[in-house]
Amino acid sequence: HWLQNARHANALARDLAAGLGPVAGVRLPWATQANEVFAIIPQALDKALKAAGAVYHTWFTGSLPDGERVGSGETLIRLVTSFATRPEDVAEFIAITRAYNA
């Protein structure tokens, strides 16, 4: 059962990363290998996501790979999917980022 739960969470994290990758102003400093997605996003998008009810945490920028940095007006966030994450939750999060970018 745990393996099924992990596969579900990991698949949704890959979907989330794939949906965020093409959004202008969003960078993924690491490849998504499990159920966590790290993204550098504009602070205005951060505010829009939180205003829409998204829950996630900012992340320590000192952990970024060499050559990557968070610029002025950006923030590094950590998104985590789980066994309880629904595909529609991921789709809604991506839709909010795309609407912000429109």
Tab-separated table of C-alpha atoms in Angstrom:
chain	number	residue	atom	x	y	z
A	1	HIS	CA	0.000	0.000	0.000
A	2	TRP	CA	2.843	2.410	0.837
A	3	LEU	CA	4.341	1.869	-2.610
A	4	GLN	CA	1.036	2.710	-4.271
A	5	ASN	CA	0.805	5.882	-2.154
A	6	ALA	CA	4.361	6.869	-3.059
A	7	ARG	CA	3.770	6.297	-6.771
A	8	HIS	CA	0.670	8.482	-6.587
A	9	ALA	CA	2.493	11.331	-4.820
A	10	ASN	CA	5.510	11.112	-7.117
A	11	ALA	CA	3.363	11.094	-10.273
A	12	LEU	CA	1.482	14.183	-9.134
A	13	ALA	CA	4.749	15.948	-8.314
A	14	ARG	CA	5.968	15.206	-11.854
A	15	ASP	CA	2.682	16.592	-13.223
A	16	LEU	CA	3.087	19.697	-11.075
A	17	ALA	CA	6.650	20.258	-12.266
A	18	ALA	CA	5.642	19.720	-15.890
A	19	GLY	CA	2.851	22.262	-15.509
A	20	LEU	CA	5.021	24.866	-13.809
A	21	GLY	CA	8.091	24.507	-16.037
A	22	PRO	CA	6.709	26.411	-19.036
A	23	VAL	CA	5.260	29.295	-16.991
A	24	ALA	CA	7.167	32.506	-17.694
A	25	GLY	CA	9.040	33.726	-14.626
A	26	VAL	CA	9.068	30.282	-12.985
A	27	ARG	CA	12.276	28.262	-12.744
A	28	LEU	CA	12.758	24.769	-11.351
A	29	PRO	CA	16.289	24.653	-9.916
A	30	TRP	CA	16.240	20.867	-9.433
A	31	ALA	CA	14.700	18.021	-11.375
A	32	THR	CA	11.699	16.510	-9.628
A	33	GLN	CA	12.700	13.033	-8.474
A	34	ALA	CA	10.171	12.309	-5.761
A	35	ASN	CA	7.163	14.075	-4.237
A	36	GLU	CA	8.775	17.507	-3.807
A	37	VAL	CA	8.923	20.314	-6.345
A	38	PHE	CA	11.133	23.330	-5.767
A	39	ALA	CA	10.348	26.442	-7.790
A	40	ILE	CA	11.674	29.961	-7.983
A	41	ILE	CA	8.656	32.160	-8.635
A	42	PRO	CA	7.937	35.880	-8.845
A	43	GLN	CA	6.805	37.303	-5.504
A	44	ALA	CA	3.645	38.585	-7.169
A	45	LEU	CA	2.777	35.001	-8.151
A	46	ASP	CA	3.519	33.895	-4.591
A	47	LYS	CA	0.956	36.437	-3.373
A	48	ALA	CA	-1.597	35.368	-6.001
A	49	LEU	CA	-1.233	31.695	-5.085
A	50	LYS	CA	-1.590	32.374	-1.370
A	51	ALA	CA	-4.594	34.639	-2.000
A	52	ALA	CA	-6.189	31.718	-3.855
A	53	GLY	CA	-5.640	29.473	-0.817
A	54	ALA	CA	-2.519	27.564	-1.850
A	55	VAL	CA	-0.488	26.265	1.088
A	56	TYR	CA	3.262	25.738	0.773
A	57	HIS	CA	6.491	26.961	2.321
A	58	THR	CA	9.340	29.181	1.250
A	59	TRP	CA	12.685	27.406	1.160
A	60	PHE	CA	16.239	28.214	2.200
A	61	THR	CA	18.029	29.782	-0.775
A	62	GLY	CA	21.455	28.702	0.456
A	63	SER	CA	20.622	25.191	-0.721
A	64	LEU	CA	20.417	26.188	-4.401
A	65	PRO	CA	22.745	24.536	-6.903
A	66	ASP	CA	25.843	26.415	-8.045
A	67	GLY	CA	25.006	29.150	-10.528
A	68	GLU	CA	21.354	29.399	-9.489
A	69	ARG	CA	20.092	32.281	-7.394
A	70	VAL	CA	16.874	33.930	-6.304
A	71	GLY	CA	16.734	37.409	-7.718
A	72	SER	CA	15.090	40.540	-6.452
A	73	GLY	CA	11.335	40.103	-6.598
A	74	GLU	CA	11.520	36.292	-6.521
A	75	THR	CA	11.096	33.605	-3.897
A	76	LEU	CA	12.058	29.929	-3.650
A	77	ILE	CA	9.177	27.662	-2.650
A	78	ARG	CA	8.838	23.991	-1.794
A	79	LEU	CA	5.729	22.130	-2.925
A	80	VAL	CA	4.988	18.655	-1.566
A	81	THR	CA	2.470	16.144	-2.870
A	82	SER	CA	1.205	13.178	-0.856
A	83	PHE	CA	-1.098	10.182	-0.983
A	84	ALA	CA	-3.936	12.617	-0.266
A	85	THR	CA	-3.140	15.067	-3.078
A	86	ARG	CA	-5.773	14.978	-5.787
A	87	PRO	CA	-5.052	15.459	-9.491
A	88	GLU	CA	-7.545	18.320	-9.471
A	89	ASP	CA	-5.518	20.063	-6.735
A	90	VAL	CA	-2.455	20.003	-8.993
A	91	ALA	CA	-4.507	21.155	-11.987
A	92	GLU	CA	-5.955	24.049	-9.980
A	93	PHE	CA	-2.504	25.143	-8.774
A	94	ILE	CA	-1.195	25.111	-12.339
A	95	ALA	CA	-4.271	26.979	-13.581
A	96	ILE	CA	-3.659	29.746	-11.031
A	97	THR	CA	-0.059	30.145	-12.199
A	98	ARG	CA	-1.122	30.270	-15.831
A	99	ALA	CA	-3.871	32.801	-15.101
A	100	TYR	CA	-1.356	34.971	-13.295
A	101	ASN	CA	0.911	34.729	-16.322
A	102	ALA	CA	-1.798	35.575	-18.872
